[in-house]
């Protein structure tokens, strides 16, 4: 009865983790949630007003499936203003979130047996979306020593005649890595030698960069790759807009048309109200975005201090996004106060929820065993309480010989 392709797909681990937290809370358990990656504050009032005004003025109907002309024009202005990239509106397609655009871009371009290069650690949905098209995710490991960034020679070694895409996410979920201009230049140089390989750039965290680090869009430095690049972005993170579901792709017309073809036969269009609010967000004052970035930066700084105090945890400082990707390998081999033996990052994740009441996500889900992802898109109070609980749970661990760990 069910599609054989589903055999290669698991539920999104971040969505599964959120569901687990919701279920535990419904049972009355107190849980500190470091799982889901979404801003913990509301959409700015002027943007909400934009949505309400749209409803009151009758924008309650289907829109063009590629997005309203007004929103595509606002996206074109945004790409020009913030990324110095010129796109016509027929090179832009709006979807129900960036996730929807990535999914449909793969559906529009992949055939059975095609390969997509996915640098690890990766955002959980990329490999499964590729597998759903009967194509093959080719995972390329990026070491902690390299700051979790894709090495050009590793990319070159992974390319075959069947490679159709490289998906590059900067700033990165889960590692927080932000590629520099030079690093992108080196990656683009490899791609130049392989015309069959397209580049998908997921730039959804572009505004959340810290210590003066700047987000560089790969197309800024490699305009020659434009005919085979799809830039993906969305409003979810920058404008605390996750529930409105608006994302977009900008790229070659022939690809954009085919993504739109799939939209006409599936979702029809993104919500009219959300599209109108997105215009207000993109064209309006950008202070809410810069304030969110500074807030996340201060939380990141505090999280780094707290991690440094816990024996057995270590972390490369993320330059962007709102996650820390924490190395927990030194905890492996220990026994918890409740007698659980820690053999993997999944065990450590379970230990944190069961013995500290803190929910996190295992690095294995991101293609990187030995690590945990913790989202700091949550209040400073929760961050303090969560790390205090982790610190005391870890202090209660013993080496298998019965010695205290720390
Ligand atoms: N890309 C990355 C790297 C993400 O973390 C997310 C967050 N869910 C998305 C894409 C999709 O976001 P959305 O569908 O809400 O636009
Ligand atoms: N991107 C977010 C996360 O990684 C949202 C959940 C999802 O879409 O998987 O937590």
Coordinates of C-alpha atoms and ligand atoms in Angstrom, one line a residue:
X1 CA 0.0 0.0 0.0
X2 CA 2.7 2.5 0.9
X3 CA 5.4 4.0 -1.2
X4 CA 8.6 2.0 -1.3
X5 CA 10.5 5.3 -1.3
X6 CA 9.4 6.0 2.2
X7 CA 11.7 3.1 3.3
X8 CA 14.7 5.5 2.9
X9 CA 13.1 8.3 4.9
X10 CA 12.9 8.9 8.7
X11 CA 11.0 11.6 10.5
X12 CA 13.0 14.9 10.7
X13 CA 15.0 14.4 13.9
X14 CA 14.4 18.1 14.9
X15 CA 10.7 17.8 14.4
X16 CA 10.7 14.4 16.3
X17 CA 12.7 16.0 19.2
X18 CA 10.2 18.8 19.4
X19 CA 7.3 16.3 19.4
X20 CA 9.0 14.4 22.2
X21 CA 9.5 17.6 24.3
X22 CA 5.8 18.5 23.7
X23 CA 4.7 15.0 24.8
X24 CA 6.9 15.0 28.0
X25 CA 5.5 18.5 28.9
X26 CA 1.9 17.2 28.3
X27 CA 2.7 14.5 30.9
X28 CA 3.7 17.2 33.3
X29 CA 7.5 16.8 33.1
X30 CA 9.5 19.9 33.3
X31 CA 11.8 20.0 30.3
X32 CA 14.4 22.6 29.3
X33 CA 14.3 22.6 25.5
X34 CA 17.5 23.1 23.5
X35 CA 16.2 21.2 20.5
X36 CA 14.2 23.1 18.0
X37 CA 15.8 25.8 15.9
X38 CA 13.4 28.7 15.9
X39 CA 13.5 32.1 17.5
X40 CA 11.8 32.1 20.9
X41 CA 10.2 35.5 20.4
X42 CA 7.2 36.7 18.4
X43 CA 7.2 38.2 14.9
X44 CA 7.6 42.0 15.1
X45 CA 4.3 43.9 15.6
X46 CA 4.5 45.8 12.4
X47 CA 4.9 42.6 10.4
X48 CA 1.9 41.0 12.2
X49 CA -0.1 44.1 11.3
X50 CA 0.9 43.6 7.7
X51 CA -0.7 40.1 7.9
X52 CA -3.8 41.5 9.6
X53 CA -4.2 44.3 7.1
X54 CA -3.9 41.8 4.2
X55 CA -6.8 39.8 5.6
X56 CA -8.9 42.9 6.2
X57 CA -8.2 44.1 2.6
X58 CA -9.4 40.8 1.1
X59 CA -6.2 39.0 0.5
X60 CA -7.8 35.8 1.4
X61 CA -7.6 34.0 -2.0
X62 CA -5.1 31.9 -4.0
X63 CA -2.2 33.8 -5.3
X64 CA 0.0 33.1 -8.3
X65 CA 1.7 29.8 -7.5
X66 CA 5.3 31.2 -7.8
X67 CA 4.3 33.9 -5.3
X68 CA 2.6 37.3 -5.5
X69 CA 4.3 39.8 -7.9
X70 CA 4.6 42.1 -4.9
X71 CA 6.5 39.5 -2.8
X72 CA 8.8 38.4 -5.7
X73 CA 9.6 42.1 -6.3
X74 CA 10.3 42.6 -2.6
X75 CA 12.6 39.5 -2.6
X76 CA 14.4 40.9 -5.7
X77 CA 14.9 44.2 -3.8
X78 CA 16.2 42.3 -0.8
X79 CA 18.7 40.3 -2.9
X80 CA 20.0 43.5 -4.5
X81 CA 20.1 45.5 -1.2
X82 CA 21.6 42.9 1.1
X83 CA 23.5 40.5 -1.2
X84 CA 24.2 42.8 -4.2
X85 CA 22.6 40.2 -6.5
X86 CA 20.3 41.2 -9.3
X87 CA 17.4 38.8 -10.0
X88 CA 14.4 39.3 -12.2
X89 CA 11.0 38.3 -10.6
X90 CA 10.7 35.3 -13.0
X91 CA 13.9 34.0 -11.5
X92 CA 12.3 33.9 -8.1
X93 CA 9.9 31.3 -6.7
X94 CA 8.1 31.5 -3.3
X95 CA 7.3 28.4 -1.3
X96 CA 5.9 27.4 2.1
X97 CA 9.3 27.7 3.8
X98 CA 12.8 27.2 2.5
X99 CA 12.4 23.5 3.3
X100 CA 9.6 23.4 0.7
X101 CA 11.8 25.0 -1.9
X102 CA 14.7 22.7 -1.3
X103 CA 12.4 19.7 -1.5
X104 CA 10.9 20.8 -4.7
X105 CA 14.2 21.8 -6.2
X106 CA 15.4 18.2 -5.7
X107 CA 12.1 16.8 -7.0
X108 CA 12.4 19.0 -10.1
X109 CA 16.0 18.1 -10.9
X110 CA 16.9 14.6 -9.7
X111 CA 16.6 11.3 -11.4
X112 CA 17.1 7.8 -9.9
X113 CA 20.7 7.2 -9.1
X114 CA 21.8 10.8 -9.3
X115 CA 24.1 12.0 -6.5
X116 CA 24.0 15.0 -4.2
X117 CA 27.0 16.0 -2.2
X118 CA 26.0 16.8 1.4
X119 CA 28.8 18.1 3.7
X120 CA 28.5 16.7 7.2
X121 CA 27.5 17.8 9.7
X122 CA 24.3 18.7 7.7
X123 CA 20.9 19.9 8.3
X124 CA 18.9 16.8 9.0
X125 CA 16.5 17.1 6.0
X126 CA 18.9 17.2 3.1
X127 CA 19.8 13.5 2.8
X128 CA 16.2 12.3 3.3
X129 CA 14.9 14.8 0.7
X130 CA 17.5 13.5 -1.8
X131 CA 16.7 9.9 -1.0
X132 CA 13.0 10.5 -1.5
X133 CA 13.8 11.2 -5.2
X134 CA 15.5 7.8 -5.4
X135 CA 18.8 9.7 -5.6
X136 CA 21.8 9.2 -3.5
X137 CA 23.1 11.6 -0.8
X138 CA 26.9 11.5 -0.8
X139 CA 28.0 12.5 2.6
X140 CA 31.4 14.3 2.8
X141 CA 32.8 14.5 6.4
X142 CA 34.0 18.0 7.5
X143 CA 36.3 17.6 10.5
X144 CA 36.0 19.5 13.8
X145 CA 39.6 20.7 13.2
X146 CA 38.6 22.4 10.0
X147 CA 35.8 24.2 11.8
X148 CA 33.3 21.7 10.2
X149 CA 33.9 23.2 6.8
X150 CA 34.0 21.4 3.5
X151 CA 37.6 21.0 2.2
X152 CA 38.0 21.6 -1.5
X153 CA 39.9 18.4 -2.0
X154 CA 37.3 16.4 -0.2
X155 CA 34.7 17.9 -2.5
X156 CA 36.7 17.2 -5.6
X157 CA 37.2 13.5 -4.5
X158 CA 33.4 13.1 -4.0
X159 CA 32.4 14.3 -7.4
X160 CA 31.4 11.7 -10.0
X161 CA 29.7 11.9 -13.4
X162 CA 26.4 11.3 -11.5
X163 CA 26.8 14.3 -9.2
X164 CA 24.0 16.8 -9.7
X165 CA 24.3 19.1 -6.8
X166 CA 26.5 20.3 -3.9
X167 CA 24.3 21.7 -1.1
X168 CA 26.2 24.3 0.9
X169 CA 24.7 25.8 4.0
X170 CA 26.4 29.0 5.4
X171 CA 26.0 29.9 8.2
X172 CA 25.6 26.3 9.0
X173 CA 23.0 24.3 11.0
X174 CA 24.2 22.6 13.2
X175 CA 27.8 23.7 13.4
X176 CA 27.5 27.5 13.2
X177 CA 30.3 27.5 10.6
X178 CA 30.4 30.5 8.3
X179 CA 32.4 30.2 5.1
X180 CA 34.8 33.0 4.3
X181 CA 35.2 34.5 0.9
X182 CA 38.4 32.6 0.3
X183 CA 36.9 29.3 1.4
X184 CA 33.9 29.8 -1.0
X185 CA 36.3 30.8 -3.7
X186 CA 38.2 27.5 -3.3
X187 CA 34.9 25.5 -3.4
X188 CA 33.6 27.4 -6.4
X189 CA 36.9 26.7 -8.2
X190 CA 36.4 23.0 -7.8
X191 CA 32.8 23.3 -9.2
X192 CA 34.1 25.3 -12.2
X193 CA 35.8 22.1 -13.4
X194 CA 32.6 20.1 -13.2
X195 CA 29.8 21.6 -15.2
X196 CA 27.4 18.8 -14.4
X197 CA 27.4 19.9 -10.7
X198 CA 24.9 22.5 -9.6
X199 CA 25.2 24.5 -6.4
X200 CA 22.4 24.9 -3.9
X201 CA 23.2 27.6 -1.3
X202 CA 21.1 27.5 1.8
X203 CA 21.5 31.0 3.4
X204 CA 18.6 31.0 5.8
X205 CA 20.9 32.0 8.8
X206 CA 22.6 34.8 6.9
X207 CA 21.7 37.5 9.4
X208 CA 22.9 35.6 12.4
X209 CA 26.7 36.1 12.2
X210 CA 28.9 37.2 15.1
X211 CA 32.2 38.8 16.0
X212 CA 32.0 41.0 13.0
X213 CA 32.0 37.9 10.7
X214 CA 30.2 38.7 7.4
X215 CA 27.9 36.3 5.5
X216 CA 29.1 35.9 1.9
X217 CA 26.7 34.6 -0.6
X218 CA 28.6 32.2 -3.0
X219 CA 27.0 33.9 -6.0
X220 CA 28.7 37.2 -5.0
X221 CA 32.1 35.7 -5.6
X222 CA 31.2 33.3 -8.4
X223 CA 28.8 35.1 -10.7
X224 CA 30.0 32.7 -13.5
X225 CA 28.2 29.8 -11.6
X226 CA 24.9 31.7 -11.8
X227 CA 23.5 29.5 -14.5
X228 CA 23.8 26.5 -12.2
X229 CA 23.1 27.9 -8.8
X230 CA 19.9 28.0 -6.7
X231 CA 20.0 30.4 -3.8
X232 CA 17.6 29.4 -1.1
X233 CA 16.5 31.6 1.7
X234 CA 13.5 32.4 3.8
X235 CA 12.0 34.6 6.5
X236 CA 11.7 32.0 9.2
X237 CA 14.8 32.7 11.1
X238 CA 15.6 36.4 10.4
X239 CA 12.0 37.6 11.1
X240 CA 10.9 35.1 13.7
X241 CA 8.5 34.0 11.0
X242 CA 8.6 30.2 11.3
X243 CA 4.9 29.6 11.6
X244 CA 4.0 31.8 8.6
X245 CA 5.9 29.5 6.3
X246 CA 7.5 31.6 3.7
X247 CA 10.8 30.7 1.9
X248 CA 12.1 31.3 -1.6
X249 CA 14.5 30.2 -4.3
X250 CA 16.3 32.4 -6.8
X251 CA 18.0 30.8 -9.8
X252 CA 17.9 30.0 -13.5
X253 CA 14.5 30.4 -15.0
X254 CA 14.3 26.9 -16.3
X255 CA 14.7 25.4 -12.8
X256 CA 12.4 28.0 -11.2
X257 CA 9.7 27.2 -13.8
X258 CA 10.0 23.5 -12.9
X259 CA 9.8 24.1 -9.2
X260 CA 6.7 26.2 -9.9
X261 CA 5.2 23.4 -12.0
X262 CA 5.4 21.2 -8.9
X263 CA 3.9 23.9 -6.7
X264 CA 0.9 24.2 -9.1
X265 CA 0.3 20.5 -8.7
X266 CA 0.8 20.4 -4.9
X267 CA 0.4 23.4 -2.6
X268 CA -1.0 25.8 -5.3
X269 CA 0.7 28.7 -3.5
X270 CA 2.0 29.9 -0.2
X271 CA -0.6 31.5 2.1
X272 CA -1.7 34.9 0.8
X273 CA -1.7 36.5 4.2
X274 CA 1.8 35.3 4.9
X275 CA 3.1 36.5 1.6
X276 CA 1.7 40.0 2.3
X277 CA 3.3 40.0 5.8
X278 CA 6.6 38.9 4.2
X279 CA 6.5 42.0 1.9
X280 CA 6.2 44.2 5.0
X281 CA 9.0 42.3 6.7
X282 CA 11.4 42.6 3.7
X283 CA 10.6 46.2 2.8
X284 CA 10.1 47.6 6.4
X285 CA 12.6 48.6 9.1
X286 CA 15.2 46.0 9.7
X287 CA 15.9 46.8 13.3
X288 CA 14.1 43.6 14.5
X289 CA 16.6 41.5 12.6
X290 CA 19.7 43.3 13.9
X291 CA 18.3 43.2 17.5
X292 CA 17.7 39.4 17.2
X293 CA 21.3 38.9 15.9
X294 CA 22.8 40.8 18.9
X295 CA 20.5 38.9 21.3
X296 CA 21.7 35.6 19.8
X297 CA 25.3 36.7 20.0
X298 CA 25.1 37.4 23.7
X299 CA 23.5 34.1 24.3
X300 CA 26.2 32.3 22.2
X301 CA 28.9 34.0 24.4
X302 CA 27.2 32.9 27.6
X303 CA 26.7 29.3 26.3
X304 CA 30.4 29.1 25.4
X305 CA 31.3 30.2 28.9
X306 CA 29.0 27.6 30.4
X307 CA 30.2 24.8 28.2
X308 CA 33.8 25.6 29.1
X309 CA 33.0 25.0 32.8
X310 CA 31.6 21.5 32.3
X311 CA 34.3 18.7 32.2
X312 CA 33.9 16.4 29.2
X313 CA 32.2 19.0 27.0
X314 CA 34.0 21.1 24.4
X315 CA 32.8 23.2 21.5
X316 CA 34.2 25.1 18.4
X317 CA 32.9 28.6 18.8
X318 CA 30.1 29.1 16.2
X319 CA 30.4 32.2 14.1
X320 CA 26.8 32.1 13.0
X321 CA 23.3 30.5 13.3
X322 CA 21.9 29.7 16.8
X323 CA 23.4 26.4 17.6
X324 CA 26.4 25.0 19.4
X325 CA 27.7 21.6 18.2
X326 CA 29.2 20.2 21.3
X327 CA 31.8 17.4 21.4
X328 CA 30.8 14.9 24.0
X329 CA 33.4 12.2 23.3
X330 CA 35.1 12.6 26.6
X331 CA 31.9 11.5 28.4
X332 CA 31.8 8.2 26.5
X333 CA 32.7 5.3 28.7
X334 CA 31.3 6.9 31.9
X335 CA 28.4 5.7 33.9
X336 CA 25.6 8.0 35.0
X337 CA 24.2 8.4 38.5
X338 CA 21.2 6.2 37.4
X339 CA 23.6 3.5 36.3
X340 CA 23.4 4.1 32.5
X341 CA 26.5 3.5 30.5
X342 CA 27.4 6.2 28.0
X343 CA 28.5 4.6 24.8
X344 CA 27.4 7.1 22.1
X345 CA 26.1 10.6 21.6
X346 CA 22.6 9.1 21.5
X347 CA 23.2 7.8 25.0
X348 CA 24.4 11.2 26.2
X349 CA 21.3 12.8 24.6
X350 CA 19.1 10.3 26.6
X351 CA 21.1 10.9 29.7
X352 CA 20.6 14.7 29.5
X353 CA 16.8 14.4 29.1
X354 CA 16.4 11.7 31.7
X355 CA 18.8 12.8 34.4
X356 CA 19.0 16.6 33.8
X357 CA 15.6 17.3 32.2
X358 CA 17.4 19.0 29.2
X359 CA 16.4 18.1 25.6
X360 CA 19.1 18.2 22.9
X361 CA 19.7 16.4 19.6
X362 CA 22.3 13.8 18.9
X363 CA 25.0 14.6 16.4
X364 CA 24.5 11.2 14.7
X365 CA 21.3 12.8 13.3
X366 CA 23.5 15.4 11.6
X367 CA 25.9 12.8 10.2
X368 CA 28.4 13.4 13.0
X369 CA 28.5 10.9 15.9
X370 CA 30.2 12.1 19.1
X371 CA 28.5 15.5 19.2
X372 CA 25.2 17.0 20.3
X373 CA 23.4 20.0 18.9
X374 CA 22.0 22.5 21.3
X375 CA 19.9 25.4 20.1
X376 CA 20.4 28.6 22.0
X377 CA 17.3 30.2 20.5
X378 CA 15.8 30.1 24.0
X379 CA 15.8 32.5 26.9
X380 CA 18.9 33.3 29.0
X381 CA 17.0 31.9 32.1
X382 CA 16.5 28.5 30.3
X383 CA 20.2 28.5 29.2
X384 CA 21.4 29.1 32.7
X385 CA 19.1 26.5 34.2
X386 CA 19.8 24.0 31.4
X387 CA 23.6 24.2 31.7
X388 CA 23.4 24.1 35.5
X389 CA 21.3 20.9 35.3
X390 CA 23.7 19.4 32.8
X391 CA 26.7 20.3 35.0
X392 CA 25.3 18.6 38.0
X393 CA 24.3 15.5 36.1
X394 CA 27.7 15.2 34.5
X395 CA 29.3 15.7 37.9
X396 CA 27.4 12.6 39.1
X397 CA 28.9 10.4 36.4
X398 CA 31.6 7.9 37.4
X399 CA 34.2 6.1 35.4
X400 CA 33.3 2.5 35.1
X401 CA 35.9 1.7 37.9
X402 CA 33.6 3.7 40.2
X403 CA 35.8 6.8 40.3
X404 CA 34.2 10.3 40.0
X405 CA 34.5 11.6 36.4
X406 CA 35.7 15.1 37.1
Ligands
LIG1 N1 17.6 25.2 6.0 C1 18.2 25.1 7.3 C2 19.6 25.0 7.4 C3 17.4 25.2 8.4 O1 17.9 25.1 9.6 C4 16.0 25.4 8.2 C5 15.1 25.4 9.5 N2 14.1 24.6 9.5 C6 15.5 25.4 6.9 C7 16.3 25.4 5.9 C8 14.0 25.6 6.6 O2 13.4 26.6 7.2 P1 11.9 27.0 6.7 O3 11.3 25.9 6.0 O4 11.2 27.4 8.0 O5 12.1 28.2 5.9
LIG2 N1 15.6 24.2 11.2 C1 15.0 23.9 12.5 C2 15.9 23.0 13.2 O1 16.9 22.5 12.7 C3 13.6 23.6 12.4 C4 13.2 22.2 12.3 C5 13.2 21.6 11.0 O2 12.7 22.1 10.0 O3 13.8 20.5 10.9 O4 15.6 22.7 14.4

